[in-house]
């Protein structure tokens, strides 16, 4: 008999920053690379929130959402887990990320029962306050965040973490990000009742 190929665990990677050179976007790009290179059975897709309009329920017509919102909601609904990269603006969640979270919660809540992890890059605290606020929002949305490990990347401290285009280049930070993904993988499989995660 032919062996059954294990299902690939699909993680939706969402950066709360719209800037192309954003360090938080860089974390999502790095997560994609890490999974492709060294984590078996996991695939991260960057789900871009740039096309989403500002939340306005007048845009909902006959129970339907604008096309970019529908596409975003479908990608969230079909994902096995969520990886947020959440920049900190004024001690809280960035506006674009909150907007995306709200759109996917309208009507049928697309976040419900999804395993999730959050990482961030920023100043002295590395975006930590935004993570705590996002976790609080997740309580109402029935998102199930892993508790550990946490990753707060102090983007402006030595050694250099990112290059001029926002790509993560620090090996130690890459390893910490990998551990977050492995923890999310294991937690997701546990919730699915599929046992422990495996790594190449």
PDB file of N, CA, C and O in Angstrom, residues 146-186:
ATOM      1  N   UNK A 146      -0.466  30.420  22.392  1.00  0.00           N
ATOM      2  CA  UNK A 146       0.544  29.726  23.188  1.00  0.00           C
ATOM      3  C   UNK A 146       1.093  30.735  24.200  1.00  0.00           C
ATOM      4  O   UNK A 146       1.128  31.938  23.950  1.00  0.00           O
ATOM      5  N   UNK A 147       1.492  30.250  25.349  1.00  0.00           N
ATOM      6  CA  UNK A 147       2.035  31.135  26.383  1.00  0.00           C
ATOM      7  C   UNK A 147       3.542  31.329  26.269  1.00  0.00           C
ATOM      8  O   UNK A 147       4.061  32.410  26.557  1.00  0.00           O
ATOM      9  N   UNK A 148       4.226  30.282  25.875  1.00  0.00           N
ATOM     10  CA  UNK A 148       5.681  30.346  25.794  1.00  0.00           C
ATOM     11  C   UNK A 148       6.144  29.528  24.581  1.00  0.00           C
ATOM     12  O   UNK A 148       5.467  28.586  24.186  1.00  0.00           O
ATOM     13  N   UNK A 149       7.310  29.897  24.014  1.00  0.00           N
ATOM     14  CA  UNK A 149       8.166  31.021  24.402  1.00  0.00           C
ATOM     15  C   UNK A 149       7.609  32.345  23.894  1.00  0.00           C
ATOM     16  O   UNK A 149       6.821  32.370  22.946  1.00  0.00           O
ATOM     17  N   UNK A 150       8.016  33.420  24.536  1.00  0.00           N
ATOM     18  CA  UNK A 150       7.684  34.762  24.079  1.00  0.00           C
ATOM     19  C   UNK A 150       8.863  35.311  23.271  1.00  0.00           C
ATOM     20  O   UNK A 150      10.005  34.938  23.511  1.00  0.00           O
ATOM     21  N   UNK A 151       8.569  36.185  22.333  1.00  0.00           N
ATOM     22  CA  UNK A 151       9.635  36.807  21.540  1.00  0.00           C
ATOM     23  C   UNK A 151       9.358  38.284  21.364  1.00  0.00           C
ATOM     24  O   UNK A 151       8.424  38.679  20.678  1.00  0.00           O
ATOM     25  N   UNK A 152      10.155  39.093  22.027  1.00  0.00           N
ATOM     26  CA  UNK A 152      10.097  40.553  21.900  1.00  0.00           C
ATOM     27  C   UNK A 152      11.452  40.995  21.336  1.00  0.00           C
ATOM     28  O   UNK A 152      12.447  41.005  22.060  1.00  0.00           O
ATOM     29  N   UNK A 153      11.516  41.340  20.071  1.00  0.00           N
ATOM     30  CA  UNK A 153      12.785  41.664  19.425  1.00  0.00           C
ATOM     31  C   UNK A 153      13.088  43.151  19.598  1.00  0.00           C
ATOM     32  O   UNK A 153      12.350  44.003  19.095  1.00  0.00           O
ATOM     33  N   UNK A 154      14.165  43.446  20.301  1.00  0.00           N
ATOM     34  CA  UNK A 154      14.608  44.830  20.470  1.00  0.00           C
ATOM     35  C   UNK A 154      15.378  45.227  19.210  1.00  0.00           C
ATOM     36  O   UNK A 154      16.584  45.033  19.103  1.00  0.00           O
ATOM     37  N   UNK A 155      14.647  45.798  18.267  1.00  0.00           N
ATOM     38  CA  UNK A 155      15.150  45.980  16.909  1.00  0.00           C
ATOM     39  C   UNK A 155      16.306  46.967  16.792  1.00  0.00           C
ATOM     40  O   UNK A 155      17.066  46.915  15.822  1.00  0.00           O
ATOM     41  N   UNK A 156      16.429  47.851  17.771  1.00  0.00           N
ATOM     42  CA  UNK A 156      17.435  48.914  17.645  1.00  0.00           C
ATOM     43  C   UNK A 156      18.633  48.698  18.573  1.00  0.00           C
ATOM     44  O   UNK A 156      19.474  49.575  18.704  1.00  0.00           O
ATOM     45  N   UNK A 157      18.682  47.542  19.200  1.00  0.00           N
ATOM     46  CA  UNK A 157      19.787  47.225  20.105  1.00  0.00           C
ATOM     47  C   UNK A 157      20.794  46.323  19.403  1.00  0.00           C
ATOM     48  O   UNK A 157      20.457  45.590  18.469  1.00  0.00           O
ATOM     49  N   UNK A 158      22.037  46.348  19.865  1.00  0.00           N
ATOM     50  CA  UNK A 158      23.072  45.469  19.322  1.00  0.00           C
ATOM     51  C   UNK A 158      22.869  44.055  19.848  1.00  0.00           C
ATOM     52  O   UNK A 158      22.384  43.865  20.970  1.00  0.00           O
ATOM     53  N   UNK A 159      23.223  43.052  19.054  1.00  0.00           N
ATOM     54  CA  UNK A 159      23.721  43.138  17.674  1.00  0.00           C
ATOM     55  C   UNK A 159      22.612  43.499  16.699  1.00  0.00           C
ATOM     56  O   UNK A 159      21.422  43.427  17.034  1.00  0.00           O
ATOM     57  N   UNK A 160      22.983  43.858  15.478  1.00  0.00           N
ATOM     58  CA  UNK A 160      22.011  44.240  14.459  1.00  0.00           C
ATOM     59  C   UNK A 160      21.067  43.079  14.172  1.00  0.00           C
ATOM     60  O   UNK A 160      21.502  41.954  13.926  1.00  0.00           O
ATOM     61  N   UNK A 161      19.788  43.352  14.250  1.00  0.00           N
ATOM     62  CA  UNK A 161      18.785  42.300  14.058  1.00  0.00           C
ATOM     63  C   UNK A 161      18.273  42.214  12.621  1.00  0.00           C
ATOM     64  O   UNK A 161      17.948  41.134  12.140  1.00  0.00           O
ATOM     65  N   UNK A 162      18.164  43.366  11.960  1.00  0.00           N
ATOM     66  CA  UNK A 162      17.573  43.429  10.625  1.00  0.00           C
ATOM     67  C   UNK A 162      18.484  44.200   9.681  1.00  0.00           C
ATOM     68  O   UNK A 162      19.214  45.104  10.111  1.00  0.00           O
ATOM     69  N   UNK A 163      18.421  43.867   8.380  1.00  0.00           N
ATOM     70  CA  UNK A 163      19.170  44.640   7.403  1.00  0.00           C
ATOM     71  C   UNK A 163      18.358  45.861   6.966  1.00  0.00           C
ATOM     72  O   UNK A 163      17.258  46.112   7.502  1.00  0.00           O
ATOM     73  N   UNK A 164      18.857  46.587   5.984  1.00  0.00           N
ATOM     74  CA  UNK A 164      18.211  47.847   5.576  1.00  0.00           C
ATOM     75  C   UNK A 164      16.859  47.626   4.910  1.00  0.00           C
ATOM     76  O   UNK A 164      16.067  48.569   4.777  1.00  0.00           O
ATOM     77  N   UNK A 165      16.549  46.397   4.510  1.00  0.00           N
ATOM     78  CA  UNK A 165      15.269  46.105   3.876  1.00  0.00           C
ATOM     79  C   UNK A 165      14.294  45.424   4.830  1.00  0.00           C
ATOM     80  O   UNK A 165      13.216  44.980   4.423  1.00  0.00           O
ATOM     81  N   UNK A 166      14.687  45.344   6.117  1.00  0.00           N
ATOM     82  CA  UNK A 166      13.785  44.762   7.108  1.00  0.00           C
ATOM     83  C   UNK A 166      13.858  43.260   7.222  1.00  0.00           C
ATOM     84  O   UNK A 166      12.997  42.638   7.863  1.00  0.00           O
ATOM     85  N   UNK A 167      14.873  42.646   6.623  1.00  0.00           N
ATOM     86  CA  UNK A 167      15.030  41.198   6.714  1.00  0.00           C
ATOM     87  C   UNK A 167      15.752  40.815   7.997  1.00  0.00           C
ATOM     88  O   UNK A 167      16.753  41.448   8.362  1.00  0.00           O
ATOM     89  N   UNK A 168      15.275  39.801   8.680  1.00  0.00           N
ATOM     90  CA  UNK A 168      15.901  39.340   9.910  1.00  0.00           C
ATOM     91  C   UNK A 168      17.225  38.656   9.577  1.00  0.00           C
ATOM     92  O   UNK A 168      17.260  37.707   8.794  1.00  0.00           O
ATOM     93  N   UNK A 169      18.307  39.116  10.195  1.00  0.00           N
ATOM     94  CA  UNK A 169      19.631  38.567   9.902  1.00  0.00           C
ATOM     95  C   UNK A 169      20.332  38.028  11.146  1.00  0.00           C
ATOM     96  O   UNK A 169      21.386  37.401  11.033  1.00  0.00           O
ATOM     97  N   UNK A 170      19.766  38.235  12.310  1.00  0.00           N
ATOM     98  CA  UNK A 170      20.401  37.797  13.551  1.00  0.00           C
ATOM     99  C   UNK A 170      20.088  36.321  13.813  1.00  0.00           C
ATOM    100  O   UNK A 170      18.919  35.940  13.946  1.00  0.00           O
ATOM    101  N   UNK A 171      21.134  35.495  13.894  1.00  0.00           N
ATOM    102  CA  UNK A 171      20.952  34.042  14.030  1.00  0.00           C
ATOM    103  C   UNK A 171      20.251  33.676  15.329  1.00  0.00           C
ATOM    104  O   UNK A 171      19.404  32.769  15.354  1.00  0.00           O
ATOM    105  N   UNK A 172      20.582  34.360  16.431  1.00  0.00           N
ATOM    106  CA  UNK A 172      19.971  34.047  17.717  1.00  0.00           C
ATOM    107  C   UNK A 172      18.467  34.331  17.689  1.00  0.00           C
ATOM    108  O   UNK A 172      17.663  33.532  18.188  1.00  0.00           O
ATOM    109  N   UNK A 173      18.085  35.442  17.087  1.00  0.00           N
ATOM    110  CA  UNK A 173      16.662  35.779  16.984  1.00  0.00           C
ATOM    111  C   UNK A 173      15.934  34.792  16.076  1.00  0.00           C
ATOM    112  O   UNK A 173      14.793  34.407  16.349  1.00  0.00           O
ATOM    113  N   UNK A 174      16.593  34.364  14.999  1.00  0.00           N
ATOM    114  CA  UNK A 174      15.990  33.358  14.117  1.00  0.00           C
ATOM    115  C   UNK A 174      15.718  32.065  14.876  1.00  0.00           C
ATOM    116  O   UNK A 174      14.667  31.435  14.696  1.00  0.00           O
ATOM    117  N   UNK A 175      16.648  31.665  15.731  1.00  0.00           N
ATOM    118  CA  UNK A 175      16.458  30.446  16.502  1.00  0.00           C
ATOM    119  C   UNK A 175      15.300  30.606  17.480  1.00  0.00           C
ATOM    120  O   UNK A 175      14.495  29.676  17.667  1.00  0.00           O
ATOM    121  N   UNK A 176      15.185  31.778  18.101  1.00  0.00           N
ATOM    122  CA  UNK A 176      14.073  32.022  19.016  1.00  0.00           C
ATOM    123  C   UNK A 176      12.742  31.998  18.269  1.00  0.00           C
ATOM    124  O   UNK A 176      11.739  31.469  18.783  1.00  0.00           O
ATOM    125  N   UNK A 177      12.724  32.560  17.067  1.00  0.00           N
ATOM    126  CA  UNK A 177      11.507  32.541  16.251  1.00  0.00           C
ATOM    127  C   UNK A 177      11.154  31.103  15.879  1.00  0.00           C
ATOM    128  O   UNK A 177       9.976  30.708  15.898  1.00  0.00           O
ATOM    129  N   UNK A 178      12.153  30.320  15.562  1.00  0.00           N
ATOM    130  CA  UNK A 178      11.925  28.909  15.240  1.00  0.00           C
ATOM    131  C   UNK A 178      11.274  28.188  16.420  1.00  0.00           C
ATOM    132  O   UNK A 178      10.339  27.387  16.229  1.00  0.00           O
ATOM    133  N   UNK A 179      11.729  28.476  17.627  1.00  0.00           N
ATOM    134  CA  UNK A 179      11.163  27.824  18.805  1.00  0.00           C
ATOM    135  C   UNK A 179       9.702  28.217  19.007  1.00  0.00           C
ATOM    136  O   UNK A 179       8.881  27.404  19.453  1.00  0.00           O
ATOM    137  N   UNK A 180       9.356  29.463  18.684  1.00  0.00           N
ATOM    138  CA  UNK A 180       7.949  29.889  18.752  1.00  0.00           C
ATOM    139  C   UNK A 180       7.108  29.069  17.775  1.00  0.00           C
ATOM    140  O   UNK A 180       6.024  28.576  18.121  1.00  0.00           O
ATOM    141  N   UNK A 181       7.611  28.915  16.553  1.00  0.00           N
ATOM    142  CA  UNK A 181       6.863  28.162  15.536  1.00  0.00           C
ATOM    143  C   UNK A 181       6.712  26.701  15.936  1.00  0.00           C
ATOM    144  O   UNK A 181       5.641  26.103  15.774  1.00  0.00           O
ATOM    145  N   UNK A 182       7.780  26.114  16.470  1.00  0.00           N
ATOM    146  CA  UNK A 182       7.703  24.722  16.913  1.00  0.00           C
ATOM    147  C   UNK A 182       6.687  24.552  18.040  1.00  0.00           C
ATOM    148  O   UNK A 182       5.947  23.560  18.083  1.00  0.00           O
ATOM    149  N   UNK A 183       6.642  25.515  18.942  1.00  0.00           N
ATOM    150  CA  UNK A 183       5.666  25.463  20.026  1.00  0.00           C
ATOM    151  C   UNK A 183       4.248  25.587  19.482  1.00  0.00           C
ATOM    152  O   UNK A 183       3.332  24.877  19.913  1.00  0.00           O
ATOM    153  N   UNK A 184       4.048  26.488  18.513  1.00  0.00           N
ATOM    154  CA  UNK A 184       2.731  26.646  17.895  1.00  0.00           C
ATOM    155  C   UNK A 184       2.339  25.375  17.148  1.00  0.00           C
ATOM    156  O   UNK A 184       1.177  24.934  17.197  1.00  0.00           O
ATOM    157  N   UNK A 185       3.294  24.762  16.455  1.00  0.00           N
ATOM    158  CA  UNK A 185       3.037  23.510  15.759  1.00  0.00           C
ATOM    159  C   UNK A 185       2.582  22.421  16.730  1.00  0.00           C
ATOM    160  O   UNK A 185       1.570  21.750  16.509  1.00  0.00           O
ATOM    161  N   UNK A 186       3.323  22.255  17.812  1.00  0.00           N
ATOM    162  CA  UNK A 186       2.998  21.214  18.790  1.00  0.00           C
ATOM    163  C   UNK A 186       1.636  21.462  19.429  1.00  0.00           C
ATOM    164  O   UNK A 186       0.833  20.531  19.614  1.00  0.00           O
TER     165      UNK A 186
END
